[in-house]
Each structure stands twice: as structure tokens, then as C-alpha cells.
XYZ file of N, CA and C in Angstrom:
567
model
N -14.930 9.414 -20.133
C -13.825 8.607 -19.753
C -13.479 8.832 -18.295
N -13.622 10.009 -17.827
C -13.300 10.306 -16.446
C -14.250 9.598 -15.500
N -15.428 9.268 -15.919
C -16.402 8.658 -15.054
C -16.282 7.146 -14.973
N -15.416 6.564 -15.738
C -15.312 5.115 -15.729
C -14.373 4.665 -14.602
N -14.824 3.787 -13.712
C -14.057 3.279 -12.586
C -13.389 1.962 -12.977
N -12.163 1.728 -12.454
C -11.531 0.431 -12.724
C -12.283 -0.675 -11.959
N -12.221 -1.896 -12.458
C -12.930 -2.966 -11.767
C -12.317 -3.201 -10.380
N -13.131 -3.617 -9.414
C -12.595 -3.836 -8.062
C -11.571 -4.978 -8.070
N -10.537 -4.798 -7.223
C -9.490 -5.823 -7.127
C -10.009 -7.025 -6.358
N -9.687 -8.163 -6.859
C -10.088 -9.391 -6.192
C -8.896 -9.872 -5.356
N -9.178 -10.171 -4.116
C -8.117 -10.708 -3.268
C -7.919 -12.165 -3.606
N -6.651 -12.538 -3.720
C -6.331 -13.914 -4.037
C -6.004 -14.630 -2.724
N -6.606 -15.735 -2.502
C -6.346 -16.508 -1.293
C -5.318 -17.584 -1.637
N -4.044 -17.267 -1.314
C -2.980 -18.191 -1.699
C -3.010 -19.476 -0.873
N -3.686 -19.430 0.290
C -3.773 -20.646 1.087
C -4.587 -21.725 0.381
N -5.585 -21.283 -0.372
C -6.434 -22.259 -1.052
C -5.978 -22.516 -2.477
N -5.167 -21.623 -3.013
C -4.690 -21.785 -4.384
C -3.429 -22.652 -4.361
N -3.581 -23.920 -4.685
C -2.498 -24.889 -4.574
C -1.322 -24.559 -5.480
N -1.582 -24.145 -6.692
C -0.504 -23.823 -7.626
C 0.318 -22.653 -7.113
N -0.353 -21.645 -6.571
C 0.339 -20.476 -6.040
C 1.212 -20.863 -4.841
N 0.689 -21.717 -3.968
C 1.473 -22.168 -2.810
C 2.713 -22.921 -3.243
N 2.572 -23.805 -4.195
C 3.723 -24.583 -4.663
C 4.769 -23.692 -5.306
N 4.314 -22.683 -6.090
C 5.257 -21.756 -6.711
C 6.000 -20.952 -5.646
N 5.277 -20.496 -4.635
C 5.898 -19.710 -3.568
C 6.929 -20.549 -2.817
N 6.592 -21.792 -2.490
C 7.530 -22.663 -1.775
C 8.757 -22.976 -2.619
N 8.558 -23.096 -3.917
C 9.689 -23.366 -4.804
C 10.616 -22.157 -4.871
N 10.034 -20.962 -4.934
C 10.839 -19.735 -4.959
C 11.614 -19.595 -3.655
N 10.960 -19.876 -2.522
C 11.629 -19.780 -1.222
C 12.653 -20.896 -1.015
N 12.471 -21.975 -1.733
C 13.410 -23.081 -1.610
C 13.106 -23.996 -0.447
N 11.858 -24.084 -0.042
C 11.478 -24.981 1.051
C 10.571 -26.075 0.508
N 10.518 -27.164 1.242
C 9.657 -28.262 0.831
C 10.405 -29.365 0.117
N 11.498 -29.019 -0.545
C 12.296 -30.042 -1.222
C 13.444 -30.482 -0.342
N 14.156 -31.473 -0.771
C 15.298 -31.969 -0.005
C 16.524 -31.103 -0.255
N 17.308 -30.887 0.805
C 18.568 -30.166 0.629
C 19.693 -31.168 0.396
N 20.941 -30.703 0.447
C 22.098 -31.567 0.169
C 22.238 -32.709 1.176
N 21.786 -32.472 2.425
C 21.892 -33.491 3.465
C 20.708 -34.454 3.472
N 19.745 -34.244 2.582
C 18.582 -35.114 2.517
C 17.472 -34.721 3.469
N 17.566 -33.517 4.065
C 16.544 -33.061 4.991
C 15.488 -32.258 4.257
N 14.237 -32.402 4.676
C 13.130 -31.650 4.107
C 12.766 -30.565 5.115
N 12.889 -29.306 4.694
C 12.574 -28.189 5.581
C 11.140 -27.747 5.348
N 10.424 -27.544 6.433
C 9.026 -27.153 6.338
C 8.859 -25.642 6.204
N 9.867 -24.884 6.596
C 9.789 -23.432 6.468
C 11.171 -22.866 6.195
N 11.197 -21.627 5.730
C 12.473 -20.966 5.460
C 13.234 -20.746 6.759
N 12.517 -20.514 7.850
C 13.168 -20.282 9.137
C 13.936 -21.526 9.572
N 13.308 -22.702 9.464
C 14.016 -23.918 9.858
C 15.169 -24.215 8.913
N 15.040 -23.785 7.669
C 16.121 -24.003 6.713
C 17.318 -23.122 7.054
N 17.049 -21.862 7.418
C 18.131 -20.920 7.732
C 18.757 -21.260 9.082
N 17.917 -21.497 10.084
C 18.441 -21.765 11.419
C 18.993 -23.167 11.561
N 18.475 -24.079 10.793
C 18.939 -25.454 10.861
C 18.139 -26.258 11.860
N 18.414 -27.517 11.858
C 17.730 -28.441 12.739
C 18.642 -28.731 13.906
N 18.200 -28.415 15.146
C 19.095 -28.580 16.287
C 19.439 -30.024 16.570
N 18.644 -30.968 16.116
C 18.964 -32.370 16.323
C 20.246 -32.734 15.579
N 20.461 -32.077 14.437
C 21.647 -32.348 13.641
C 22.924 -31.974 14.403
N 22.833 -30.937 15.263
C 24.014 -30.457 15.963
C 24.175 -31.080 17.344
N 23.234 -31.851 17.783
C 23.340 -32.475 19.097
C 24.447 -33.522 19.080
N 25.244 -33.502 20.136
C 26.349 -34.438 20.239
C 25.828 -35.712 20.895
N 26.064 -36.818 20.244
C 25.734 -38.098 20.872
C 26.922 -38.453 21.743
N 26.736 -38.264 23.028
C 27.848 -38.461 23.947
C 28.045 -39.946 24.239
N 29.288 -40.383 24.211
C 29.559 -41.765 24.587
C 29.256 -41.977 26.078
N 28.936 -43.179 26.415
C 28.601 -43.522 27.790
C 29.790 -43.241 28.708
N 29.559 -42.460 29.748
C 30.596 -42.170 30.735
C 31.450 -40.953 30.434
N 31.171 -40.240 29.332
C 32.001 -39.078 28.975
C 31.974 -38.008 30.051
N 30.783 -37.638 30.505
C 30.675 -36.569 31.511
C 31.301 -36.980 32.840
N 31.207 -38.245 33.189
C 31.857 -38.737 34.421
C 33.368 -38.627 34.265
N 33.879 -38.997 33.097
C 35.318 -38.900 32.838
C 35.772 -37.445 32.888
N 34.981 -36.538 32.312
C 35.348 -35.122 32.355
C 35.369 -34.612 33.792
N 34.404 -35.021 34.585
C 34.350 -34.590 35.985
C 35.552 -35.124 36.760
N 35.853 -36.412 36.588
C 37.005 -36.995 37.285
C 38.317 -36.332 36.862
N 38.428 -36.024 35.573
C 39.636 -35.350 35.080
C 39.776 -33.960 35.686
N 38.673 -33.217 35.716
C 38.722 -31.874 36.293
C 39.081 -31.936 37.780
N 38.525 -32.916 38.494
C 38.851 -33.082 39.916
C 40.331 -33.443 40.099
N 40.827 -34.355 39.266
C 42.224 -34.773 39.354
C 43.163 -33.593 39.103
N 42.905 -32.848 38.026
C 43.754 -31.703 37.715
C 43.706 -30.663 38.831
N 42.519 -30.383 39.349
C 42.378 -29.380 40.409
C 43.090 -29.812 41.686
N 42.910 -31.064 42.080
C 43.512 -31.510 43.341
C 45.037 -31.550 43.263
N 45.580 -32.026 42.153
C 47.046 -32.041 42.010
C 47.587 -30.614 41.923
N 46.854 -29.720 41.263
C 47.289 -28.322 41.173
C 47.316 -27.666 42.544
N 46.290 -27.890 43.340
C 46.254 -27.300 44.687
C 47.362 -27.889 45.556
N 47.589 -29.179 45.411
C 48.668 -29.810 46.183
C 50.035 -29.271 45.763
N 50.237 -29.054 44.447
C 51.526 -28.529 43.972
C 51.737 -27.084 44.429
N 50.656 -26.333 44.502
C 50.780 -24.937 44.945
C 50.968 -24.838 46.457
N 50.219 -25.613 47.205
C 50.246 -25.491 48.659
C 51.305 -26.373 49.322
N 51.496 -27.596 48.813
C 52.401 -28.560 49.453
C 53.373 -29.142 48.431
N 54.292 -28.341 47.886
C 55.181 -28.858 46.840
C 56.119 -29.958 47.319
N 56.564 -29.893 48.587
C 57.469 -30.926 49.111
C 56.792 -32.295 49.145
N 55.553 -32.320 49.618
C 54.841 -33.591 49.745
C 54.500 -34.182 48.374
N 54.179 -33.344 47.410
C 53.877 -33.844 46.065
C 55.126 -34.457 45.438
N 56.252 -33.785 45.562
C 57.496 -34.302 45.004
C 57.887 -35.608 45.685
N 57.706 -35.658 47.001
C 58.046 -36.864 47.754
C 57.120 -38.027 47.377
N 55.851 -37.733 47.068
C 54.913 -38.793 46.680
C 55.285 -39.388 45.324
N 55.804 -38.566 44.428
C 56.162 -39.062 43.093
C 57.542 -39.724 43.114
N 58.507 -39.044 43.692
C 59.879 -39.564 43.735
C 60.232 -39.860 45.190
N 60.024 -41.079 45.604
C 60.193 -41.481 47.007
C 61.567 -41.100 47.546
N 61.565 -40.277 48.590
C 62.779 -39.961 49.312
C 63.719 -38.970 48.648
N 63.429 -38.494 47.451
C 64.323 -37.545 46.784
C 64.132 -36.161 47.404
N 65.224 -35.418 47.480
C 65.190 -34.083 48.064
C 64.741 -33.052 47.035
N 63.930 -32.115 47.492
C 63.474 -31.019 46.636
C 64.536 -29.929 46.692
N 65.075 -29.564 45.524
C 66.094 -28.511 45.500
C 65.456 -27.137 45.446
N 64.315 -27.017 44.770
C 63.622 -25.732 44.677
C 62.125 -25.988 44.564
N 61.349 -25.157 45.252
C 59.895 -25.303 45.221
C 59.262 -24.549 44.052
N 59.993 -23.630 43.471
C 59.432 -22.786 42.410
C 58.965 -23.580 41.190
N 59.751 -24.508 40.656
C 59.247 -25.257 39.490
C 57.988 -26.062 39.800
N 57.897 -26.593 41.008
C 56.723 -27.386 41.377
C 55.501 -26.473 41.488
N 55.699 -25.285 42.021
C 54.578 -24.335 42.116
C 54.173 -23.822 40.740
N 55.134 -23.624 39.844
C 54.789 -23.238 38.465
C 54.002 -24.354 37.780
N 54.402 -25.582 38.042
C 53.667 -26.742 37.544
C 52.227 -26.727 38.068
N 52.066 -26.407 39.340
C 50.731 -26.311 39.944
C 49.890 -25.215 39.300
N 50.528 -24.084 38.991
C 49.798 -23.002 38.321
C 49.346 -23.391 36.925
N 50.214 -24.089 36.203
C 49.840 -24.558 34.860
C 48.702 -25.576 34.946
N 48.783 -26.475 35.919
C 47.714 -27.461 36.094
C 46.401 -26.805 36.488
N 46.475 -25.765 37.301
C 45.252 -25.058 37.691
C 44.601 -24.411 36.471
N 45.403 -23.864 35.574
C 44.869 -23.278 34.340
C 44.196 -24.339 33.476
N 44.835 -25.494 33.350
C 44.230 -26.581 32.567
C 42.952 -27.069 33.239
N 42.952 -27.105 34.577
C 41.749 -27.579 35.275
C 40.575 -26.628 35.067
N 40.837 -25.334 34.956
C 39.747 -24.388 34.665
C 39.142 -24.656 33.291
N 39.985 -24.993 32.335
C 39.484 -25.358 31.002
C 38.653 -26.631 31.092
N 39.126 -27.596 31.880
C 38.390 -28.851 32.046
C 37.027 -28.627 32.687
N 36.972 -27.755 33.704
C 35.691 -27.473 34.358
C 34.726 -26.806 33.385
N 35.221 -25.887 32.556
C 34.336 -25.231 31.588
C 33.883 -26.191 30.493
N 34.732 -27.117 30.106
C 34.357 -28.093 29.073
C 33.295 -29.056 29.578
N 33.213 -29.216 30.883
C 32.200 -30.101 31.464
C 30.791 -29.582 31.194
N 30.648 -28.268 31.035
C 29.322 -27.659 30.873
C 28.997 -27.280 29.436
N 29.785 -27.706 28.486
C 29.506 -27.369 27.099
C 28.969 -28.577 26.351
N 28.266 -28.297 25.272
C 27.743 -29.378 24.422
C 28.423 -29.351 23.059
N 29.386 -28.432 22.873
C 30.038 -28.303 21.573
C 31.099 -29.382 21.408
N 30.965 -30.080 20.308
C 31.849 -31.202 20.005
C 33.319 -30.792 19.948
N 33.586 -29.669 19.322
C 34.970 -29.230 19.113
C 35.651 -28.936 20.444
N 34.954 -28.277 21.338
C 35.546 -27.932 22.637
C 35.803 -29.197 23.455
N 34.844 -30.117 23.445
C 35.024 -31.378 24.175
C 36.224 -32.140 23.624
N 36.333 -32.197 22.301
C 37.446 -32.933 21.683
C 38.788 -32.274 22.005
N 38.851 -30.936 21.961
C 40.113 -30.254 22.250
C 40.549 -30.483 23.691
N 39.599 -30.481 24.636
C 39.997 -30.711 26.024
C 40.458 -32.152 26.221
N 39.807 -33.097 25.554
C 40.257 -34.488 25.649
C 41.640 -34.669 25.031
N 41.900 -33.986 23.923
C 43.214 -34.058 23.294
C 44.275 -33.398 24.180
N 43.921 -32.282 24.799
C 44.836 -31.611 25.729
C 45.191 -32.537 26.882
N 44.192 -33.199 27.403
C 44.391 -34.123 28.509
C 45.293 -35.294 28.099
N 45.040 -35.871 26.936
C 45.860 -36.994 26.463
C 47.307 -36.556 26.241
N 47.500 -35.377 25.653
C 48.860 -34.865 25.439
C 49.566 -34.608 26.767
N 48.851 -34.023 27.716
C 49.435 -33.751 29.024
C 49.901 -35.046 29.687
N 49.022 -36.030 29.736
C 49.380 -37.290 30.393
C 50.507 -38.008 29.640
N 50.519 -37.915 28.319
C 51.597 -38.523 27.540
C 52.935 -37.866 27.810
N 52.955 -36.544 27.817
C 54.197 -35.812 28.099
C 54.643 -36.061 29.532
N 53.695 -36.094 30.456
C 54.062 -36.355 31.847
C 54.678 -37.751 31.997
N 54.146 -38.718 31.286
C 54.720 -40.070 31.331
C 56.152 -40.076 30.811
N 56.390 -39.358 29.710
C 57.747 -39.279 29.156
C 58.718 -38.600 30.127
N 58.266 -37.508 30.751
C 59.130 -36.767 31.674
C 59.460 -37.606 32.904
N 58.462 -38.270 33.462
C 58.711 -39.105 34.650
C 59.637 -40.268 34.290
N 59.433 -40.869 33.125
C 60.298 -41.970 32.690
C 61.740 -41.493 32.508
N 61.921 -40.321 31.881
C 63.270 -39.777 31.686
C 63.929 -39.446 33.024
N 63.156 -38.898 33.969
C 63.706 -38.574 35.287
C 64.103 -39.835 36.032
N 63.280 -40.868 35.910
C 63.632 -42.133 36.566
C 64.878 -42.751 35.945
N 65.035 -42.613 34.633
C 66.228 -43.144 33.969
C 67.480 -42.394 34.405
N 67.358 -41.078 34.606
C 68.506 -40.267 35.047
C 68.908 -40.585 36.478
N 67.892 -40.631 37.358
C 68.191 -40.801 38.787
C 68.374 -42.257 39.182
N 67.767 -43.152 38.456
C 67.865 -44.567 38.795
C 66.961 -44.969 39.946
N 66.130 -44.056 40.424
C 65.204 -44.363 41.518
C 63.930 -44.979 40.944
N 63.640 -46.190 41.371
C 62.417 -46.847 40.905
C 61.681 -47.349 42.138
N 60.419 -46.995 42.243
C 59.625 -47.453 43.382
C 58.249 -47.882 42.883
N 57.509 -48.485 43.764
C 56.170 -48.939 43.419
C 55.265 -47.747 43.090
N 55.446 -46.647 43.814
C 54.644 -45.445 43.575
C 54.833 -44.872 42.185
N 56.082 -44.827 41.722
C 56.332 -44.282 40.384
C 55.829 -45.221 39.291
N 55.927 -46.518 39.527
C 55.400 -47.474 38.541
C 53.884 -47.350 38.447
N 53.224 -47.215 39.599
C 51.768 -47.017 39.597
C 51.386 -45.689 38.939
N 52.195 -44.648 39.180
C 51.941 -43.356 38.546
C 52.028 -43.471 37.029
N 53.079 -44.129 36.545
C 53.225 -44.293 35.092
C 52.101 -45.136 34.497
N 51.722 -46.184 35.181
C 50.638 -47.038 34.681
C 49.319 -46.277 34.639
N 49.051 -45.485 35.677
C 47.800 -44.714 35.685
C 47.803 -43.645 34.604
N 48.943 -43.020 34.365
C 49.026 -41.991 33.312
C 48.798 -42.603 31.935
N 49.353 -43.763 31.698
C 49.135 -44.424 30.404
C 47.676 -44.846 30.248
N 47.054 -45.279 31.340
C 45.625 -45.595 31.297
C 44.808 -44.336 30.982
N 45.176 -43.203 31.589
C 44.472 -41.946 31.331
C 44.622 -41.525 29.877
N 45.803 -41.742 29.297
C 46.012 -41.425 27.880
C 45.072 -42.265 27.019
N 44.985 -43.540 27.308
C 44.144 -44.441 26.509
C 42.673 -44.053 26.619
N 42.205 -43.765 27.838
C 40.794 -43.395 28.023
C 40.485 -42.066 27.336
N 41.376 -41.086 27.455
C 41.147 -39.784 26.820
C 41.107 -39.904 25.300
N 42.008 -40.687 24.734
C 42.014 -40.874 23.280
C 40.763 -41.627 22.828
N 40.327 -42.591 23.621
C 39.087 -43.321 23.295
C 37.905 -42.353 23.205
N 37.736 -41.505 24.231
C 36.626 -40.548 24.211
C 36.810 -39.513 23.107
N 38.052 -39.127 22.835
C 38.321 -38.175 21.755
C 37.780 -38.711 20.428
N 38.067 -39.963 20.127
C 37.586 -40.547 18.870
C 36.089 -40.831 18.900
N 35.559 -41.184 20.054
C 34.123 -41.451 20.145
C 33.302 -40.178 19.939
N 33.767 -39.063 20.482
C 33.049 -37.796 20.295
C 33.169 -37.329 18.851
N 34.266 -37.645 18.192
C 34.490 -37.193 16.817
C 33.833 -38.039 15.739
N 33.253 -39.184 16.126
C 32.620 -40.039 15.129
C 31.423 -39.356 14.497
N 31.186 -39.693 13.240
C 29.994 -39.186 12.548
C 28.780 -39.934 13.089
N 27.716 -39.203 13.433
C 26.510 -39.895 13.910
C 25.849 -40.655 12.758
N 25.225 -41.753 13.118
C 24.518 -42.550 12.116
C 23.228 -41.839 11.721
N 22.885 -41.927 10.439
C 21.631 -41.325 9.960
C 20.461 -42.135 10.500
N 19.478 -41.413 11.004
C 18.304 -42.071 11.564
C 17.192 -42.093 10.541
């Protein structure tokens, strides 16, 4: 009995054994359709996902709008920080500035928002783009309300303030448009 050797092991070639390959793929969970209707060719692509699925289909002109918004926020912030008298005079024709501190604080807040806008320009994440567009729309909406209330209190109405209000309302509409366009579900291809 001690002299009897076990039979040599035969190597199984699973690449050529079709039944074995199908069983292995079924155990791994690849090859079939998932909940989204996608067929994964390997476990790695199933775990990591398909990057096309996460790509944002950007609406036409979105990046240009983000760039213009970042430039607008930055330029007004620098003007509010460096030249508060001239900024106040440009918005409210001929009104006297009682204190420069609130205008400079406004400039600091705008500079902070502009930094967020500049960073959002370089991202591809849908959520970040949408949040910056919503921030922008809220800012312009609140600014329109504040300017309107100030004009109602002071009774000063000029062509400059009317143009400012009209441009702010246009900015609100454009920002909300892009907000909804970025948030739309992409069509299945």
C-alpha cells in the first residue's frame, strides 16, 4: 500500500471549458444585466462603474456663464474693497456714503463667493456645479430685493439702478436655467 502513488493531477483549462467559465462569471456576478440595464464585462468595471455614466452633459454655454460669473463677482468684490465710495455712487447716484465698513464687508463676502465660483469652473461634479449656480441665483435674487427696498425707502430712482435691477433679474433667470439644465437626467443612449 505504501508503494501505490496517487494518479497525477490534471490541470483544468477553464478558458476552454465553457461551462466552467459561465459558472465562474455567474458566481462573480458579471456578464448579466444589472439594475440600470448595463452589462459589465468584468468585476472591476462592475465595482468601479462606468465613467460615461457619471459624465455631466453640460448645457451649451455653461462654462462661459461660470467664467463670466466668476469675473463679475471678483471685479465687484475688488471694487467694493478698494473703492467703496465709487461703487456706492455707481449704484445709488449721488447718495452720500455714511460708512465704508459695510461696503468693504460686502466686498469680502463677494470675494469669498467668487473663490467658490472660480473653483466650480474647474470641476466636473454635477452637485458642485448646481450648488454654485443656486448660490448665484439666490445672491442675485436677494440683491434685487435689497436694492428695491432701498430705492423704496430713499425714493431715489435713476437709470443706473433700473439697469442694475434688470441685469440682476436676468442673471437670476440664466442661473436658474443652467441649474435645471445641469440637474436633468441624461437620456439613455
